[in-house]
Short mmCIF file of N, CA and C in Angstrom, two decimals:
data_model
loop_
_atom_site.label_atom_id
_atom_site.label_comp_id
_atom_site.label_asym_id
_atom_site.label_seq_id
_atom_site.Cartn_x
_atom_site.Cartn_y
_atom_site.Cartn_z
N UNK J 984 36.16 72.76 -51.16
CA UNK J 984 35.68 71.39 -51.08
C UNK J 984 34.17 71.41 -51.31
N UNK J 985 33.88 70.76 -52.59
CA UNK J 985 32.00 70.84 -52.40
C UNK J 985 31.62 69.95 -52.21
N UNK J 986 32.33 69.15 -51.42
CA UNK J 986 31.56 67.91 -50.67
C UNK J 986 30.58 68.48 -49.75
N UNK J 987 31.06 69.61 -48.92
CA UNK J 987 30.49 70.21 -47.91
C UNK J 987 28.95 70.82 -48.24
N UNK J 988 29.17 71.10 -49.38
CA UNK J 988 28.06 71.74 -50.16
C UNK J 988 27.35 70.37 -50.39
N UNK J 989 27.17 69.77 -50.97
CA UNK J 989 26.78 68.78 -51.21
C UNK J 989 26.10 68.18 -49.78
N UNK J 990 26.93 68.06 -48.94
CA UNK J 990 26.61 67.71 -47.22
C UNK J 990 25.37 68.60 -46.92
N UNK J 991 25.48 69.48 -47.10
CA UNK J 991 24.11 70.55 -46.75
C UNK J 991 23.08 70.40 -47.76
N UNK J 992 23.31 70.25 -49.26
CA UNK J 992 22.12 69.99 -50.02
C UNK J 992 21.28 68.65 -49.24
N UNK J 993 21.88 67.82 -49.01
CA UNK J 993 21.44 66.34 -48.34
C UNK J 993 20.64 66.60 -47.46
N UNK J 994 21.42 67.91 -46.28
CA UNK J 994 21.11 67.49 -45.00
C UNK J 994 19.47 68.57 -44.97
N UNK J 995 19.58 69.67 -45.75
CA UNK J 995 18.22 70.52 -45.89
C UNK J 995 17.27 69.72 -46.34
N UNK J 996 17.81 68.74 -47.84
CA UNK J 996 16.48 68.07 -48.03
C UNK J 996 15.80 67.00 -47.43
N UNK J 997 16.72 66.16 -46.30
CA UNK J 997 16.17 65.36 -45.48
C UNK J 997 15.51 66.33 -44.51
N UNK J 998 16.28 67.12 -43.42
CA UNK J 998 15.47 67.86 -42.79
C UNK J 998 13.91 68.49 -42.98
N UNK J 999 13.98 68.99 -44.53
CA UNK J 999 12.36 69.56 -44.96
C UNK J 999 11.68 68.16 -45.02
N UNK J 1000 11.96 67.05 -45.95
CA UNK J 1000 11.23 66.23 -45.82
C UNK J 1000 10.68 65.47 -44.08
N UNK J 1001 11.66 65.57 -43.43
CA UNK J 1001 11.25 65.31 -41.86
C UNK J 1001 10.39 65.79 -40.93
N UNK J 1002 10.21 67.33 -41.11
CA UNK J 1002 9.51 68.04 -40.66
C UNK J 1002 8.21 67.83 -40.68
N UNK J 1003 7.71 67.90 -42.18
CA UNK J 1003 5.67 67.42 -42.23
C UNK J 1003 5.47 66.12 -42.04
N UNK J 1004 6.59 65.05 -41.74
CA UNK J 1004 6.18 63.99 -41.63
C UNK J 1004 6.23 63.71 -39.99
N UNK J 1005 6.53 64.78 -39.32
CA UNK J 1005 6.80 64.39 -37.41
C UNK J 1005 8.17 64.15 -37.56
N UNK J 1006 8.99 63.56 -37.99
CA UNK J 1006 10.40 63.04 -37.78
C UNK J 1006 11.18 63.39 -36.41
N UNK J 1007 11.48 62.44 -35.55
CA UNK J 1007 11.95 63.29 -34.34
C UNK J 1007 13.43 62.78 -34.47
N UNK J 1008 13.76 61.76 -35.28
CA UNK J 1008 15.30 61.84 -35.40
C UNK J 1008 15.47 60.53 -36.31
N UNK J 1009 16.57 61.53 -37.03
CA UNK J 1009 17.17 60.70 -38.38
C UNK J 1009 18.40 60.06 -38.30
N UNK J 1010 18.30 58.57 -38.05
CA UNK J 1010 19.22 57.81 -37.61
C UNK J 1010 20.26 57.34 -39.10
N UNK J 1011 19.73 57.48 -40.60
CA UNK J 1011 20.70 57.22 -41.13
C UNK J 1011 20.07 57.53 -42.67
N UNK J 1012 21.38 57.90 -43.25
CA UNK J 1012 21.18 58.66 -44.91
C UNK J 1012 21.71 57.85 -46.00
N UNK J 1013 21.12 57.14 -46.82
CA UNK J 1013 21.49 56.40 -47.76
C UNK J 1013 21.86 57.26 -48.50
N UNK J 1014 23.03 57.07 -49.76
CA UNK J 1014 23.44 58.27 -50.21
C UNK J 1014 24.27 57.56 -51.55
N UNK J 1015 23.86 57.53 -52.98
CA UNK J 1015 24.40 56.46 -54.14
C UNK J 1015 25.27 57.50 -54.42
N UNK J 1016 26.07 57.50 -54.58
CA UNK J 1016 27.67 58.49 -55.30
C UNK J 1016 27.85 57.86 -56.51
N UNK J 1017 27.99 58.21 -57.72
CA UNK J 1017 28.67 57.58 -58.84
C UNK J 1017 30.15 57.62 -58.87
N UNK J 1018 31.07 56.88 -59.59
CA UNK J 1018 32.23 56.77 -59.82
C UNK J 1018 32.78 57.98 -60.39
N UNK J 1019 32.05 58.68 -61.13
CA UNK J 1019 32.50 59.77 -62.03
C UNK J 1019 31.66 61.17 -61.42
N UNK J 1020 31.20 60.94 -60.55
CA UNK J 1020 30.43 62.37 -59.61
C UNK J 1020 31.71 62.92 -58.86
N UNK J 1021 32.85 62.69 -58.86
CA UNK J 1021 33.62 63.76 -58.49
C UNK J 1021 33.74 63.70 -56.68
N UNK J 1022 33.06 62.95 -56.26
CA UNK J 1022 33.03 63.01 -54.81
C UNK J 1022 33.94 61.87 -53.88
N UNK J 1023 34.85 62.76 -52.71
CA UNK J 1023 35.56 61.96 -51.99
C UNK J 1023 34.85 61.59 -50.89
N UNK J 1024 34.46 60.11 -50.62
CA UNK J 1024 33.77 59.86 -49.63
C UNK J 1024 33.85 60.01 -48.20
N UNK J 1025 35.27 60.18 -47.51
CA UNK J 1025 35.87 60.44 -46.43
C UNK J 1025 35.80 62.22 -46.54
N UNK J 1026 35.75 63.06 -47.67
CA UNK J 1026 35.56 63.96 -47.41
C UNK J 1026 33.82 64.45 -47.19
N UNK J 1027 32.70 63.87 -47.73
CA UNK J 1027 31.70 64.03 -47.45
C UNK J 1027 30.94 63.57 -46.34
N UNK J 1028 31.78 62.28 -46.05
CA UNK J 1028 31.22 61.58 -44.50
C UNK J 1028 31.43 62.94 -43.39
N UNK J 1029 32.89 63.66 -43.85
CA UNK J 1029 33.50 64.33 -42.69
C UNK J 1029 32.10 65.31 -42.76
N UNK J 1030 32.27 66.34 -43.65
CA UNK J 1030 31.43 67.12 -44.26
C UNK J 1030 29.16 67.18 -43.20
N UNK J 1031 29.30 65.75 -43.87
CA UNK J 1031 27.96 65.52 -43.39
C UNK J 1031 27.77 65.41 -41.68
N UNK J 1032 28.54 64.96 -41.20
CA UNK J 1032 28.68 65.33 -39.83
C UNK J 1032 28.77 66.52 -39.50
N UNK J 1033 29.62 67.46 -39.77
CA UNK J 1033 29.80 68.65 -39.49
C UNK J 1033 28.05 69.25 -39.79
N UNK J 1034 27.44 69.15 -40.98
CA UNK J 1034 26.42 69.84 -41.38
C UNK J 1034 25.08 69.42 -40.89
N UNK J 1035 25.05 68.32 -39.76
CA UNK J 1035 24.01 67.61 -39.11
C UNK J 1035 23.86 68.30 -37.97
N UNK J 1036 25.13 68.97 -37.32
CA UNK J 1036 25.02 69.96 -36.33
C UNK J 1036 23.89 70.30 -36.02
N UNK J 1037 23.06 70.43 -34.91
CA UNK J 1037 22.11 71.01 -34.50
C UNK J 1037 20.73 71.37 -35.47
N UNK J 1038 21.06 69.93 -36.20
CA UNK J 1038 19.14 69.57 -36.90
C UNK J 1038 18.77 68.19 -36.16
N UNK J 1039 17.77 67.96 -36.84
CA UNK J 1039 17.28 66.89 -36.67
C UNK J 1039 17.83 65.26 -37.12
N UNK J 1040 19.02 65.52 -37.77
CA UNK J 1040 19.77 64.48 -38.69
C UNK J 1040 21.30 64.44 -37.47
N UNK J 1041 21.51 65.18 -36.15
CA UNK J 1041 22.67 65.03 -35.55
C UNK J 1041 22.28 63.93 -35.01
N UNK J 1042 23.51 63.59 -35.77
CA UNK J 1042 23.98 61.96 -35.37
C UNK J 1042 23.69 60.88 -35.93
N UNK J 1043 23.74 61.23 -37.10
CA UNK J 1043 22.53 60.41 -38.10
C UNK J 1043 24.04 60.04 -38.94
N UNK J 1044 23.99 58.70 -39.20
CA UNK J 1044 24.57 57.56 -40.19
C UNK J 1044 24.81 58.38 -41.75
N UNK J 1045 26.02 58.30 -42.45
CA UNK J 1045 25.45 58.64 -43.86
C UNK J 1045 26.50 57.27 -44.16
N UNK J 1046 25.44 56.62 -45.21
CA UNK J 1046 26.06 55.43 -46.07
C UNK J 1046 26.03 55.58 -47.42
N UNK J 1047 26.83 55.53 -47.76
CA UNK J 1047 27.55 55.85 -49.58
C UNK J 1047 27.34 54.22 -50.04
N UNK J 1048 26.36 54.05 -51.17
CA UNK J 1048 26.71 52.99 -51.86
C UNK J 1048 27.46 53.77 -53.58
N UNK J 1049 28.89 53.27 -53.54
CA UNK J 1049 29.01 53.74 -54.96
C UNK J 1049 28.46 53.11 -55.84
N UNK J 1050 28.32 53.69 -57.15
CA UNK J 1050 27.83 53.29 -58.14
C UNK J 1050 29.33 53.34 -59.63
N UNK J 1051 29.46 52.29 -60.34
CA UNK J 1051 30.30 51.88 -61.04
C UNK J 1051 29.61 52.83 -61.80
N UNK J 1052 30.65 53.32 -63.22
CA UNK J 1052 30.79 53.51 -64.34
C UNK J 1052 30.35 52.54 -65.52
N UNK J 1053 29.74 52.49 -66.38
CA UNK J 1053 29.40 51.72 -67.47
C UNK J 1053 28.93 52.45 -68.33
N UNK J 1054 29.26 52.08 -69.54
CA UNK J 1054 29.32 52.78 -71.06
C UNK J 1054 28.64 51.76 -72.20
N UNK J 1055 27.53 52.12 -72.79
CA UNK J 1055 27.73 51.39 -74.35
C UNK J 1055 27.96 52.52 -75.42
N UNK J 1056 28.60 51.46 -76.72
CA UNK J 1056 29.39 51.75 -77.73
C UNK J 1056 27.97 52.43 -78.55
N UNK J 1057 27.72 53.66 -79.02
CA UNK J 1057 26.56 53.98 -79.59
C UNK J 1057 27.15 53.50 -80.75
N UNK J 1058 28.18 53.09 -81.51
CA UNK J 1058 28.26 52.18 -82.89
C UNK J 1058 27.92 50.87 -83.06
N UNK J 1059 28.63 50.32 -82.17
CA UNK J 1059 28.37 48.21 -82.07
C UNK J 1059 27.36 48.49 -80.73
N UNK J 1060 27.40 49.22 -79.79
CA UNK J 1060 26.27 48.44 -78.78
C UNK J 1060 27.31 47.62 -77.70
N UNK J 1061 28.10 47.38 -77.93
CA UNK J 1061 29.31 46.94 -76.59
C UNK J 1061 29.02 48.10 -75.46
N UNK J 1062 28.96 46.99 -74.56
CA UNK J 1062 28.80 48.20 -73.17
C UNK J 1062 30.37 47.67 -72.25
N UNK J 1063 30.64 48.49 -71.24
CA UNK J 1063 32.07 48.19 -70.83
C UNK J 1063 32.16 48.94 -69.25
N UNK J 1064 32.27 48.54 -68.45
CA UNK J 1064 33.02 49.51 -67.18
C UNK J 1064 34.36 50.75 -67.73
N UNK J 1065 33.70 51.95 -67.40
CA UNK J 1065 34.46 52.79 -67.72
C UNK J 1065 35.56 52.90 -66.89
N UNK J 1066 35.26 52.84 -65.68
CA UNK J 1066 36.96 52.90 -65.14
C UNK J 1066 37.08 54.36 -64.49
N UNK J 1067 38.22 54.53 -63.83
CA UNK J 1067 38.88 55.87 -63.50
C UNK J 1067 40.71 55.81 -63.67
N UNK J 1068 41.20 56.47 -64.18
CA UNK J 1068 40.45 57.51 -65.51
C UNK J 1068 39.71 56.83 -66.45
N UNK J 1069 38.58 57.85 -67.35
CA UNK J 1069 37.31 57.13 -67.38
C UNK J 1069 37.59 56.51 -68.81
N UNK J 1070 37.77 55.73 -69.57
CA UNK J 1070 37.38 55.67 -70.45
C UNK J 1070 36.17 55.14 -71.37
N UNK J 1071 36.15 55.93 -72.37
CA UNK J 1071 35.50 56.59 -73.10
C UNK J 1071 35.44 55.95 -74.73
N UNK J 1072 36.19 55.49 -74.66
CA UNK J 1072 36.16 55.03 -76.02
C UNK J 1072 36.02 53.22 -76.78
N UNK J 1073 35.27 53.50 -76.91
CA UNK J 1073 34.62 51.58 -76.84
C UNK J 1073 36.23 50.76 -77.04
N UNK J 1074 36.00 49.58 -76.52
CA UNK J 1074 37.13 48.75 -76.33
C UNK J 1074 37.17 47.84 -77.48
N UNK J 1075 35.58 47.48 -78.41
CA UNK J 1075 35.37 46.43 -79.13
C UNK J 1075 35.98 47.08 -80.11
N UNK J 1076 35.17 48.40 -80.69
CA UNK J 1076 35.65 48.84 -82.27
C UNK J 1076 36.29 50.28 -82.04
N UNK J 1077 36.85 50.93 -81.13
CA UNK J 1077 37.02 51.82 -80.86
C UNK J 1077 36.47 53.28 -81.40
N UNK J 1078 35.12 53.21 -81.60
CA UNK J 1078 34.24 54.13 -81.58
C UNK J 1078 34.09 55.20 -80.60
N UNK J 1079 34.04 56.15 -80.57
CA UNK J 1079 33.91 57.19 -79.68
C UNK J 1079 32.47 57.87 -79.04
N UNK J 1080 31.43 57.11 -79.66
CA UNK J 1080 29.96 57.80 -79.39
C UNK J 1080 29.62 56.90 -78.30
N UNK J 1081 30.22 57.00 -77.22
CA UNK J 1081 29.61 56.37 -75.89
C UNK J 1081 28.72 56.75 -75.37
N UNK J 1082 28.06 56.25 -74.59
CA UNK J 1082 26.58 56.69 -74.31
C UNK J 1082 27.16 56.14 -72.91
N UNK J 1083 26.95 57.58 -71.64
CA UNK J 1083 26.86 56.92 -70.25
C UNK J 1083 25.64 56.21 -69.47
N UNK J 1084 26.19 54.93 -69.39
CA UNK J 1084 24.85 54.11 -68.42
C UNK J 1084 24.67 54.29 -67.11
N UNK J 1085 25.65 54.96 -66.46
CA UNK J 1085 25.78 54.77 -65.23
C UNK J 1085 27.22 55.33 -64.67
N UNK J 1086 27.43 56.02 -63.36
CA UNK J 1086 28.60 56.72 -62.89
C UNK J 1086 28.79 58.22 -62.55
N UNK J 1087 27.47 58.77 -62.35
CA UNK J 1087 27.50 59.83 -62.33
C UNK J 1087 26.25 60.29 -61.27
N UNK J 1088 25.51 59.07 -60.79
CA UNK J 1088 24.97 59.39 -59.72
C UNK J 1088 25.21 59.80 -58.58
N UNK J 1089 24.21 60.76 -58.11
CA UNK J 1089 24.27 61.55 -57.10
C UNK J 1089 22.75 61.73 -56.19
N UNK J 1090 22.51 60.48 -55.39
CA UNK J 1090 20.70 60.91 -54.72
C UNK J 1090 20.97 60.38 -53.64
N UNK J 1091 19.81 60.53 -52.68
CA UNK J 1091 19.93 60.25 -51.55
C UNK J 1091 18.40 58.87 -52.35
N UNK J 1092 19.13 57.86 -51.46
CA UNK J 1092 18.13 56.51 -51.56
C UNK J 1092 17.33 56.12 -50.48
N UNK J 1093 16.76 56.25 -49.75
CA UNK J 1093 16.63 56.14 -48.25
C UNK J 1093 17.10 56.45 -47.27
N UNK J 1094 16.05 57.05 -46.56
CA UNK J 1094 16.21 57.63 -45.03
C UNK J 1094 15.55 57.04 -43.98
N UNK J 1095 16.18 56.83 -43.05
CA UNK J 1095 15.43 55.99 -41.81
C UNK J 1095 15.43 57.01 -40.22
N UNK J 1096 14.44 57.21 -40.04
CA UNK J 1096 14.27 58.41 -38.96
C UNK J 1096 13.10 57.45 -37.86
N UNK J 1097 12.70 57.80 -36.74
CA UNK J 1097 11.57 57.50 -36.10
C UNK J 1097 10.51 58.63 -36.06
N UNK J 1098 9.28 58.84 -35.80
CA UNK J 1098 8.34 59.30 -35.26
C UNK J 1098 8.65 60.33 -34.16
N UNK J 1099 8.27 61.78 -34.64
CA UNK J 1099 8.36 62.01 -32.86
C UNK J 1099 7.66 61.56 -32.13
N UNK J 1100 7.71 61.72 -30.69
CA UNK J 1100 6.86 61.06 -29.75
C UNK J 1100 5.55 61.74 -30.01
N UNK J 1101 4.62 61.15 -29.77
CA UNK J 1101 3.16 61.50 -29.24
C UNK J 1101 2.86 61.36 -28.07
N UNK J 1102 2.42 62.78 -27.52
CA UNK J 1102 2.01 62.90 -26.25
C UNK J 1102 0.76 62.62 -26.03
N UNK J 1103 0.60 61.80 -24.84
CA UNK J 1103 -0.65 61.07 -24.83
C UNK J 1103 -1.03 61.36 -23.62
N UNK J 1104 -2.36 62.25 -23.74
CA UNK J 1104 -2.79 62.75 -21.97
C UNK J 1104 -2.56 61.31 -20.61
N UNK J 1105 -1.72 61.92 -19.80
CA UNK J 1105 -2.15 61.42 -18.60
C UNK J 1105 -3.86 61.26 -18.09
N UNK J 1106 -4.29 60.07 -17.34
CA UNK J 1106 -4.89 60.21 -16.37
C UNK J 1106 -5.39 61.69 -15.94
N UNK J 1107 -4.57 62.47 -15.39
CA UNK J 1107 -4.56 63.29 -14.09
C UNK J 1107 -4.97 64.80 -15.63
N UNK J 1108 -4.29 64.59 -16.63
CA UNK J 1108 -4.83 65.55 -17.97
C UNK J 1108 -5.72 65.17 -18.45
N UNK J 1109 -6.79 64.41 -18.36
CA UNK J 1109 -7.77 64.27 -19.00
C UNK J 1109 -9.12 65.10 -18.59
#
């Protein structure tokens, strides 16, 4: 399953990015999947939990916005929702030089974490 893999690419690069910024906890992972990236979302939700384990991201939200498939016709210029199974082959003139617009994304879009705390001398520490 390389969702799992995938779960850990996510969860290292939020974690490094968290670190020089203070991050004391990462409440949620925006995450665009394309239609044609190959990824089961119930298997990566599972995945990403498991791989939040004991960082700074346990317990942290992951939200999948998918992203559709879309194609234009590199002959006429017709663009079309590719679909699953994908097709590929323009619908207007049935040309085959499709050009992918979209469906194959894979990024993380936003992360929402807080601040660690700042310790702020007491009185009695000053």
């Amino acid at each position: 399953m390389h969702e799992m893999s995938i779960a850990l690419a996510v969860v290292d690069q939020v974690a490094s990015a968290a670190r020089p910024d203070g991050a004391g906890t990462v409440h949620s992972v925006r995450l665009q999947v394309g239609e044609l990236a190959g990824v089961v979302s119930d298997a990566l939700a599972f995945s990403f939990s498991l791989a939040c384990a004991g960082t700074v991201l346990e317990g942290a939200e992951l939200v999948t916005e998918p992203v559709a498939a879309h194609a234009r016709c590199g002959s006429c210029a017709e663009a079309w929702p590719v679909g699953m199974p994908p097709q590929l082959s323009c619908p207007g003139c049935g040309g085959a030089s499709a050009e992918l617009l979209s469906g194959r994304e894979l990024q993380i879009v936003s992360v929402c974490w807080n601040d660690a705390p700042v310790h702020l001398p007491t009185h009695e520490e000053r």
